[in-house]
Coordinates of C-alpha atoms in Angstrom, one line a residue:
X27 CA -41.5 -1.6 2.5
X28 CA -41.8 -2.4 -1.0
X29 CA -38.9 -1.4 -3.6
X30 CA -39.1 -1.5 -7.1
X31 CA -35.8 -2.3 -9.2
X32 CA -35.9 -1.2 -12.9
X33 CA -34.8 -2.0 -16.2
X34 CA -31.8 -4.1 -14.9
X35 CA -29.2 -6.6 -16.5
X36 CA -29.7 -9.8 -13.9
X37 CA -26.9 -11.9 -14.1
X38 CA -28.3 -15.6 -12.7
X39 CA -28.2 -19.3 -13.1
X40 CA -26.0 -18.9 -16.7
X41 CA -28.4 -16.1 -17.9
X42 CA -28.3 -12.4 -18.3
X43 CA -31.5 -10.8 -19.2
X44 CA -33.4 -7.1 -18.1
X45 CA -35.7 -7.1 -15.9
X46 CA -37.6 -5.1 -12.8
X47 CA -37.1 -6.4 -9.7
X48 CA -39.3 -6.1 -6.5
X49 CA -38.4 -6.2 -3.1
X50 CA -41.3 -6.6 -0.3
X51 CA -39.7 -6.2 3.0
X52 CA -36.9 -9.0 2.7
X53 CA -38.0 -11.0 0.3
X54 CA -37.9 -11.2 -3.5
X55 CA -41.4 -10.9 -4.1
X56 CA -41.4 -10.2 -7.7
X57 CA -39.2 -10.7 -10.7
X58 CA -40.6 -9.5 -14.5
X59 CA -40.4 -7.3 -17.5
X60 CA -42.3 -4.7 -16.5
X61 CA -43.8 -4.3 -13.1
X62 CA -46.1 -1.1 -11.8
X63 CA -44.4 2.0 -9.5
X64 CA -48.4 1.9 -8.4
X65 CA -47.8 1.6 -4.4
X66 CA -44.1 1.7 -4.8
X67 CA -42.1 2.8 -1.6
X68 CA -38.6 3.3 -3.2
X69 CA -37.6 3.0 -7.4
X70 CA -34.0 2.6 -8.2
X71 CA -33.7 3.3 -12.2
X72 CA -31.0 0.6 -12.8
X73 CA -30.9 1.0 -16.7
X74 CA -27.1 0.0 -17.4
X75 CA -26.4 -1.7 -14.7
X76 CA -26.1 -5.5 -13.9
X77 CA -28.1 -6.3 -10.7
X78 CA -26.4 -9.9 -9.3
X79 CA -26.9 -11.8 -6.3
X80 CA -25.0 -10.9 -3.1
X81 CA -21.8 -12.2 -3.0
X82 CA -21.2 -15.0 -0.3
X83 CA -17.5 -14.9 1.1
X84 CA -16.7 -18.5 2.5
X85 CA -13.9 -17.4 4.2
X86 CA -13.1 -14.5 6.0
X87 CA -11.3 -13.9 9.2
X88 CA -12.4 -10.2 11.2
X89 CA -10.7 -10.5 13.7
X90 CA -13.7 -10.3 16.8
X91 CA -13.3 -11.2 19.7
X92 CA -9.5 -10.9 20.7
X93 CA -8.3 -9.2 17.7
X94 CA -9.7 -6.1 17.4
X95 CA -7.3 -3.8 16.5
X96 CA -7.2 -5.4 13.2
X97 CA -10.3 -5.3 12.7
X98 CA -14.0 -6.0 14.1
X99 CA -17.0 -7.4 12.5
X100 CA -18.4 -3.6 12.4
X101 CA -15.4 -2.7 10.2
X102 CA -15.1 -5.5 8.3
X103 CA -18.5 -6.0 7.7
X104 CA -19.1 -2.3 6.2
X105 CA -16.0 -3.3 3.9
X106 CA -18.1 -6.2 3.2
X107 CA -21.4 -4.8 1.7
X108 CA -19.9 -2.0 0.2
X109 CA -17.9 -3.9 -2.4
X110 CA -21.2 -6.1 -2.9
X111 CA -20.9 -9.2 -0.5
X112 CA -23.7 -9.1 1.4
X113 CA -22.8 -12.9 3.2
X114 CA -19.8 -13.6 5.2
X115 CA -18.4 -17.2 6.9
X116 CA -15.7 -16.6 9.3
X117 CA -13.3 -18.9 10.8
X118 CA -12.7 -20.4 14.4
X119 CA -9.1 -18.5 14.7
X120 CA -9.9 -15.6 17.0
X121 CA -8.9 -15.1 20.8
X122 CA -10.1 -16.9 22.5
X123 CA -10.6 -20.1 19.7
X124 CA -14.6 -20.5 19.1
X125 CA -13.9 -24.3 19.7
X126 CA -16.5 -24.6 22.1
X127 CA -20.2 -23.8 22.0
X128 CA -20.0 -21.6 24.4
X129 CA -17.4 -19.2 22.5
X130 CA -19.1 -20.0 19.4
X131 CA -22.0 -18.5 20.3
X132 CA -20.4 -15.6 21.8
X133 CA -19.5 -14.7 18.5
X134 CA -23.1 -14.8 17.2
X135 CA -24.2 -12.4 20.1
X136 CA -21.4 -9.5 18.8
X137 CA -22.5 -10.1 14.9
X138 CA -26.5 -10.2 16.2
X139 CA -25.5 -6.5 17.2
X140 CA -22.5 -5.2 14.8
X141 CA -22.9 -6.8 11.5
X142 CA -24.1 -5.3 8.5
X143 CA -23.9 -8.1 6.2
X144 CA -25.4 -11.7 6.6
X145 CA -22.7 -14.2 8.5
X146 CA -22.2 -17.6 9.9
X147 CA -19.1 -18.6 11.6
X148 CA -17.5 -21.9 11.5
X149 CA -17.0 -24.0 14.7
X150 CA -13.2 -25.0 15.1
X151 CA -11.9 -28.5 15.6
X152 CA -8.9 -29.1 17.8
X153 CA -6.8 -32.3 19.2
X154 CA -9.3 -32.4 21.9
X155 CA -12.9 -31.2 21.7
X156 CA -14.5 -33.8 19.3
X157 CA -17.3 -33.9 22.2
X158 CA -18.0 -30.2 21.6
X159 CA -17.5 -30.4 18.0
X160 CA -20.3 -33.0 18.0
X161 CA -22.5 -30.8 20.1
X162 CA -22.8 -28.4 16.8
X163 CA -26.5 -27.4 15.4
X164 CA -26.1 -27.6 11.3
X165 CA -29.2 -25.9 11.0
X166 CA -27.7 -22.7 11.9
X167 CA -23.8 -23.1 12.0
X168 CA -22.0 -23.7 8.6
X169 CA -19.9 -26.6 9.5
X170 CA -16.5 -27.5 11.0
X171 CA -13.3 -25.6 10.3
X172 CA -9.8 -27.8 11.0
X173 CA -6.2 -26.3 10.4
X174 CA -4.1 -29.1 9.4
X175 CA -1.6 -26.3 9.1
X176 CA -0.7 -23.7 11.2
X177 CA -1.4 -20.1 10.9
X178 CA -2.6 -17.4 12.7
X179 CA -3.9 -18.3 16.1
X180 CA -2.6 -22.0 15.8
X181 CA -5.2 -24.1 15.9
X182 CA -3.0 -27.0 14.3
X183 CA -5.1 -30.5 14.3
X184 CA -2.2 -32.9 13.6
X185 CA -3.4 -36.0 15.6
X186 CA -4.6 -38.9 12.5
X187 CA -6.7 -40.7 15.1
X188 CA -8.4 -37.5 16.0
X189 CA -8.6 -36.4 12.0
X190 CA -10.5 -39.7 11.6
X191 CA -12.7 -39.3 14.5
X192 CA -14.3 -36.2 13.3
X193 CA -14.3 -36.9 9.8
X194 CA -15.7 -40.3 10.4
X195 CA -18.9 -39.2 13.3
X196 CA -20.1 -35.6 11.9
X197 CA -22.3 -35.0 9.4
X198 CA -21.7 -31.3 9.2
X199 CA -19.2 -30.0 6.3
X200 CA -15.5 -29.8 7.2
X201 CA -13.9 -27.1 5.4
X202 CA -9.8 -27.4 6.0
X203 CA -6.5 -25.5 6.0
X204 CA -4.3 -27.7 4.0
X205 CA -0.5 -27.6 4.6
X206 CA 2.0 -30.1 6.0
X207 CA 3.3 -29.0 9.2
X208 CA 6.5 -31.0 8.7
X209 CA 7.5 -30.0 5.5
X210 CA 6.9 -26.2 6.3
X211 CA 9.4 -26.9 9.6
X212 CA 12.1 -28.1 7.6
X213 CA 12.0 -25.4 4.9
X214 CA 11.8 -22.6 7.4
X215 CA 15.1 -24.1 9.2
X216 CA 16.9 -24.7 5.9
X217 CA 16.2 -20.7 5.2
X218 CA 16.6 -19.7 9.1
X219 CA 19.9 -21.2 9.1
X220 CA 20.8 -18.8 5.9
X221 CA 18.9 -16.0 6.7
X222 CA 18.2 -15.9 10.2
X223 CA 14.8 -14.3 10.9
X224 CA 15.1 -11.6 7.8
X225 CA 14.5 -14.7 5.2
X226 CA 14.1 -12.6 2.2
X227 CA 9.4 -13.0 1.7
X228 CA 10.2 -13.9 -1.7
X229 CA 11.4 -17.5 -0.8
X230 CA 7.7 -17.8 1.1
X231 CA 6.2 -20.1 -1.8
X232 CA 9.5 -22.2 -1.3
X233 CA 8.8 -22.4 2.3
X234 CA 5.4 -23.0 2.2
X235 CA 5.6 -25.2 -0.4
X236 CA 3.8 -26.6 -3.2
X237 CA 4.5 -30.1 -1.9
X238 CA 3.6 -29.1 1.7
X239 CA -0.1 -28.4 0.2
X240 CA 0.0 -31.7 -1.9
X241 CA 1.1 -33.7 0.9
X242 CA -1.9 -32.5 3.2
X243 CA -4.6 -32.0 0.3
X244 CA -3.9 -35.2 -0.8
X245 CA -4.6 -37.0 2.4
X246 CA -7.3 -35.0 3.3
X247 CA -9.4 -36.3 0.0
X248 CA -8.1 -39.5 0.7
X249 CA -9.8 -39.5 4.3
X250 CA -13.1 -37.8 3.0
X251 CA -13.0 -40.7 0.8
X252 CA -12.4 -43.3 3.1
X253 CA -15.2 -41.8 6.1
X254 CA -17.8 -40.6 3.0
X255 CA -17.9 -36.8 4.9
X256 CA -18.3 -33.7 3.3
X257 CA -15.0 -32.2 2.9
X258 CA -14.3 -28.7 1.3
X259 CA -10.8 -27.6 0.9
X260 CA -9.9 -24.1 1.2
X261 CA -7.8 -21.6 -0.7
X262 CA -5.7 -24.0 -3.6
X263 CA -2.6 -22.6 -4.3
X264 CA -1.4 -25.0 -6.8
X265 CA -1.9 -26.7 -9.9
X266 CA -0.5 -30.0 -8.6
X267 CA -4.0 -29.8 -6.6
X268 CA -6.2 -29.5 -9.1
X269 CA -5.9 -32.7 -9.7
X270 CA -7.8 -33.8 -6.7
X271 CA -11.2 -32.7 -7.8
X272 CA -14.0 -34.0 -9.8
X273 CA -16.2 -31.8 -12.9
X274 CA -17.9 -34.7 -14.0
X275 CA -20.9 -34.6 -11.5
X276 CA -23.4 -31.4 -10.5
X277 CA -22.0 -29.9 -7.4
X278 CA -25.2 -30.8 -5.9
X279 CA -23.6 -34.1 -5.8
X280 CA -20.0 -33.8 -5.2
X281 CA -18.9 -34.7 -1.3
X282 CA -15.4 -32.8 -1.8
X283 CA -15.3 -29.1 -3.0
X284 CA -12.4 -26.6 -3.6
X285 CA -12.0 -23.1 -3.4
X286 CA -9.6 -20.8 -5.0
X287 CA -8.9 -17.4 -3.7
X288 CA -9.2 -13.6 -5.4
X289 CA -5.2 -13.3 -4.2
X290 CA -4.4 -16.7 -6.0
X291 CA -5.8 -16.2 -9.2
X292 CA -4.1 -12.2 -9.1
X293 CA -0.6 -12.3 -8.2
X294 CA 2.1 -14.8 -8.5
X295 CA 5.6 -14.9 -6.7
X296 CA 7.5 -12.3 -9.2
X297 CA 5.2 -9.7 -7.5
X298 CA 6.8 -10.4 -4.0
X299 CA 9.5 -8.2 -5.5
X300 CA 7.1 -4.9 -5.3
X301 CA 4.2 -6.3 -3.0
X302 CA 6.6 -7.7 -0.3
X303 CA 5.1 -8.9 3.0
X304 CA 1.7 -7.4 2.1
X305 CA 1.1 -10.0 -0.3
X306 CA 2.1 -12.6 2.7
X307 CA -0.2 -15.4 2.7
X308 CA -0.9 -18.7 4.2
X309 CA -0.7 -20.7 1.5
X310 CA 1.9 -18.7 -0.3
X311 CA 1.1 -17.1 -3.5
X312 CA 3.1 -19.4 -6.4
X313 CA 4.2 -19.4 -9.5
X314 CA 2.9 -18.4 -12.5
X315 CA 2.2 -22.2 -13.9
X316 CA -0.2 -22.4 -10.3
X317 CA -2.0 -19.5 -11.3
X318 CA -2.6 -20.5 -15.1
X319 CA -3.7 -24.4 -13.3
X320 CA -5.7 -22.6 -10.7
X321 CA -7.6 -20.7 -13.1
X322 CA -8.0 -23.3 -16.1
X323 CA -9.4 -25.5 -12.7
X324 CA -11.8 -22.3 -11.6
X325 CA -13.0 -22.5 -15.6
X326 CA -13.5 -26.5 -16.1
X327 CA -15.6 -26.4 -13.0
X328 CA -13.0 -28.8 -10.8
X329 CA -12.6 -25.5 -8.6
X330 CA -16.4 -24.4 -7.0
X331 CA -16.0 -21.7 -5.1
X332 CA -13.9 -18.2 -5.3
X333 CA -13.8 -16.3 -1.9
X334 CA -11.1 -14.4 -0.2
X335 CA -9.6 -15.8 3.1
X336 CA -9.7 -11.9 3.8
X337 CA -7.3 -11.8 7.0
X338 CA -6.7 -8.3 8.0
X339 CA -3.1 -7.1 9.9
X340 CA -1.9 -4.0 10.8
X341 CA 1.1 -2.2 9.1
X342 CA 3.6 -2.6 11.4
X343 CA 2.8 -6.1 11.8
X344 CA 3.7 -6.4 8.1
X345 CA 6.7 -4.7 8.4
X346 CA 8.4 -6.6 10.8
X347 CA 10.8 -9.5 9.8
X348 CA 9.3 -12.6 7.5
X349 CA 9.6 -14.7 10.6
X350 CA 7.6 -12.4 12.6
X351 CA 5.1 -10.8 10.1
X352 CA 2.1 -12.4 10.0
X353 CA 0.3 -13.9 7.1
X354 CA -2.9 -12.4 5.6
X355 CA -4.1 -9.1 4.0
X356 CA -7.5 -7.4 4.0
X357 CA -10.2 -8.5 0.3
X358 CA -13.4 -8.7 0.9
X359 CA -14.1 -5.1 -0.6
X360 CA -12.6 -6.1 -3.5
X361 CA -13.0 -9.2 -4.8
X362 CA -16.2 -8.7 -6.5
X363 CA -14.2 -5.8 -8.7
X364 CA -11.2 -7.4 -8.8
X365 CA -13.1 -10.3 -10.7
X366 CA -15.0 -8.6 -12.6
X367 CA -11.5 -7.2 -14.2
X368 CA -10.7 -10.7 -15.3
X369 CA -14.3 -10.5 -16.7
X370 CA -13.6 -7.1 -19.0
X371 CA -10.2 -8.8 -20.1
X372 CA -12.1 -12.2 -21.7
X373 CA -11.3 -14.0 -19.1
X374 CA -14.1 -15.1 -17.1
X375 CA -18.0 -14.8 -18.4
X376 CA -20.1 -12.9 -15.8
X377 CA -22.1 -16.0 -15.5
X378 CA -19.2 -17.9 -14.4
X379 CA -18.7 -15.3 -11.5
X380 CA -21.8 -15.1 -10.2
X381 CA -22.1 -19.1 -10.0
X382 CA -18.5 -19.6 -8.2
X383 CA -19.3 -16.1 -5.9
X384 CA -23.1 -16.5 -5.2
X385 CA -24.8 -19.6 -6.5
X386 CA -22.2 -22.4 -5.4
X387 CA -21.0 -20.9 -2.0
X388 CA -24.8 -21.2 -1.2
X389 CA -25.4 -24.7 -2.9
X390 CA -22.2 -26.2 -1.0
X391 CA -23.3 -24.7 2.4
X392 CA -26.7 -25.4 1.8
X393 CA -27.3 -21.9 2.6
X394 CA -31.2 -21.3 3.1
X395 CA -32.6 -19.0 0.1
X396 CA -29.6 -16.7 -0.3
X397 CA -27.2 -17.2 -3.6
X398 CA -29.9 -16.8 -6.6
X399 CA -32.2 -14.1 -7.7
X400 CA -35.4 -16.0 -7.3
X401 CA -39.0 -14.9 -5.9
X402 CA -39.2 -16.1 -1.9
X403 CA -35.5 -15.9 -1.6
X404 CA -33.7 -13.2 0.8
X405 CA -33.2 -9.8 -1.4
X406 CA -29.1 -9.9 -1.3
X407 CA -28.7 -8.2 -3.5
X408 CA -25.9 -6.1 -5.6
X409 CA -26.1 -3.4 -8.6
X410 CA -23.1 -2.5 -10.4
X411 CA -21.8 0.1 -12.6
X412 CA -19.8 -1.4 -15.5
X413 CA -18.3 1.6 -16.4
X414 CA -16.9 4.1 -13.6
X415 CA -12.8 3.8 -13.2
X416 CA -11.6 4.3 -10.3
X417 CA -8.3 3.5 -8.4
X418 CA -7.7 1.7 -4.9
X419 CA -6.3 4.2 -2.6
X420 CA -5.9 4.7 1.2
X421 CA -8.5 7.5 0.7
X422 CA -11.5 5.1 -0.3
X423 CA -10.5 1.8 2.1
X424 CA -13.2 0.6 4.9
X425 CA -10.7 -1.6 6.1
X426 CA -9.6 -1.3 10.1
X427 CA -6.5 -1.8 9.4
X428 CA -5.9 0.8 6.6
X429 CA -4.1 -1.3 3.8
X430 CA -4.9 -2.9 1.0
X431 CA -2.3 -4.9 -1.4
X432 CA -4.4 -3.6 -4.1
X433 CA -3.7 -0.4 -3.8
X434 CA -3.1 1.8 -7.0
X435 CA -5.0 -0.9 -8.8
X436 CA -7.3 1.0 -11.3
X437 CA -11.1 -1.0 -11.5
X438 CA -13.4 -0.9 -14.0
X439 CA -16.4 -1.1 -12.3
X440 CA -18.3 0.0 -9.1
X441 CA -20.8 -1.5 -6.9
X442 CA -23.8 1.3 -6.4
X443 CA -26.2 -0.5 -4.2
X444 CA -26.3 -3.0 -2.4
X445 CA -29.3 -4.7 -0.9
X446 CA -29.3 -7.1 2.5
X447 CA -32.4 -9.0 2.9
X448 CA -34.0 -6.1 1.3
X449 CA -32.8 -3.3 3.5
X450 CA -30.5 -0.7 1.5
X451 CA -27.8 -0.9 3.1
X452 CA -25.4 0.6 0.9
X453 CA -25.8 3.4 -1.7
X454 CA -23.4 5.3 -3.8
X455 CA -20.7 5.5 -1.1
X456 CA -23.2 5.9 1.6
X457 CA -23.8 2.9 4.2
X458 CA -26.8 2.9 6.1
X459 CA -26.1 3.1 9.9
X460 CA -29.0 0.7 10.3
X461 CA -27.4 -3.1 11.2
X462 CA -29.7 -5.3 8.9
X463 CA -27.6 -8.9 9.0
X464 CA -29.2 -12.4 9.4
X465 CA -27.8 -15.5 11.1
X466 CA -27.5 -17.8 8.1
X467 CA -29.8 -20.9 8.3
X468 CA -28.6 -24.2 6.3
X469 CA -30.7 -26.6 4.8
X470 CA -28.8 -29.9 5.9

């Protein structure tokens, strides 16, 4: 099958220039000015469009096995390619834990059958399975995932000899859940004994605090330090922890990364008054001074990666009382669009999204030739349309659960195809009931 992109605007490796593009079977086979329809399967005019490589989410939580009625990786994943993100990581929190190879791979069986887009899922680390953890393949397995906080499906690692003992004997990376148990504890009792379980969600960023993240950021650079492993810290939620990371090497050669989520960099905690529990998330949304650090972080380059710890519940779960309603809300449909906002506003270049959405989740994970628009890599790939408004609404959500916190957001832009290893698999609102996704392979 061979399929013939034209006339696009590619946005890759700090450039944006027009070109065709052609796709033979799953590969890139060919990218230049002008390339012949002679023996062409399938031409897409893309004249007007910007044609980017599929996003890679490095963190996202559907909800299979145990969890389904929030959503599954069938759901999730049709979420997934239709708002451009053709590659998707999830994380060891589903029921039962995949802390053990056995369950780990169960996972891999449903997605080898359900998923549209490209996925890997992270092996989680406990008190007590280091032999398991140990046992992991990095050639096709992204790395270890530890919660050194709880959240949903506590999977708290709070033991320092254990910490040191996987940091210290695998090789793989270790992507972490930073927040300090104890400090969370004792805000949640100071509020419980005002409030009793109705603590009022706006006091959330108090509770889960800033200092809760510093104290367990903090020590988890200090360890990666110490043991020389490859450490990449999840969601920031604070300026404070900026601080942590380095811009003055390539990322090629940095052994501790950051990410910064789409949710972090949009709302801060005056929106709690309107958004209430749906913008609920472990760590909390802050203040307006994190969200100006977070982003001038994201720009200097001392943040890598944006992704969207996309973490769906269902309504009434979000209704219930703060000490009761879970944390986490449904993204990864949006974040592409919802960054691409900040790009129409000044305040992110278009190269700078691609690199921290495509190029640097793959460079980081060492994902095999997925992240770039080059010839011999795997055609992810996404086309959007720069100028067609259109407002979130309940009407036009994939998402199992049937929410989104961004609802009667108006976006700029729209995603028109998108491309997994060279199989249309999404087109102008129409998904392709054909399941196309690849296990990721890593180049460790």
């Amino acid at each position: 099958m061979k399929t013939l992109i034209k006339n696009a605007k590619i946005v890759n490796e700090n450039q944006i220039f027009q070109s065709d593009v052609l796709i033979e079977n799953d590969f890139i086979a060919k990218i230049s000015e002008l390339i012949s329809e002679e023996g062409i399967d399938r031409v897409i005019n893309a004249e007007g469009k910007y044609l980017l490589p599929g996003i890679i989410d490095d963190q996202v939580h559907f909800r299979e096995p145990g969890l389904t009625y929030k959503g599954d990786i069938e759901s999730e994943s049709r979420a997934t390619i239709a708002g451009g993100v053709t590659t998707f990581i999830d994380q060891p929190n589903t029921v039962p834990n995949a802390v053990t190879q056995e369950l780990l791979q169960l996972k891999y069986d449903i997605a080898a059958e359900k998923s549209f887009a490209n996925y890997g899922f992270m092996m989680g680390g406990t008190n007590d399975n280091l032999d398991e953890v140990l046992k992991t393949n990095p050639r096709n397995v992204p790395g270890i995932k530890l919660f050194l906080g709880s959240s949903t499906g506590n999977m708290l690692v709070d033991n320092p000899e254990t910490l040191e003992n996987i940091f210290r004997k695998t090789k793989m990376l270790i992507a972490v859940h930073c927040e300090d148990e104890a400090t969370i504890r004792n805000n949640t009792h100071t509020y419980k004994e005002q409030y009793g379980d109705d603590i009022p969600v706006k006091f959330h960023h108090l509770i889960r605090s800033e200092e809760a993240c510093w104290i367990s950021s903090s020590k988890a650079v200090e360890l990666a330090k110490k043991t020389g492993a490859r450490l990449h810290i999840f969601h920031l939620s604070t300026a404070r922890e900026t601080s942590l990371f380095r811009n003055d090497i390539p990322l090629k050669d940095k052994k501790i990364t950051a990410e910064v989520c789409v949710h972090h960099l949009t709302f801060t905690n005056e929106d709690y008054e309107t958004k209430g529990s749906l913008i609920k998330w472990n760590p909390a949304v802050k203040t307006q001074k994190d969200k100006d650090g977070l982003w001038k972080a994201l720009l200097d380059d001392r943040i890598d990666v944006i992704a969207t710890d996309h973490a769906p519940h269902t309504w009434e779960e979000k209704q219930k009382p703060y000490t009761q309603c879970p944390s986490g809300a449904p993204l990864v449909g949006h974040s592409l669009l919802v960054m691409l906002e900040n790009y129409h506003t000044g305040k992110i270049s278009l190269e700078k999204i691609v690199e921290k959405m495509a190029h640097n989740p793959a460079i980081i994970f060492k994902i095999e030739k997925r992240g770039f628009i080059r010839e011999g890599y795997k055609a992810d790939l996404v086309l959007v349309d720069f100028n067609e408004k259109w407002v979130v609404s309940k009407e036009n959500l994939l998402y199992k659960c049937g929410w989104s916190p961004l609802e009667g957001m108006e976006l700029s832009s729209k995603v028109t195809h998108t491309f997994v290893n060279g199989h249309l698999a999404y087109e102008n609102g129409l998904i392709s009931q054909e399941k196309k996704g690849e296990r990721l392979l890593f180049e460790n």
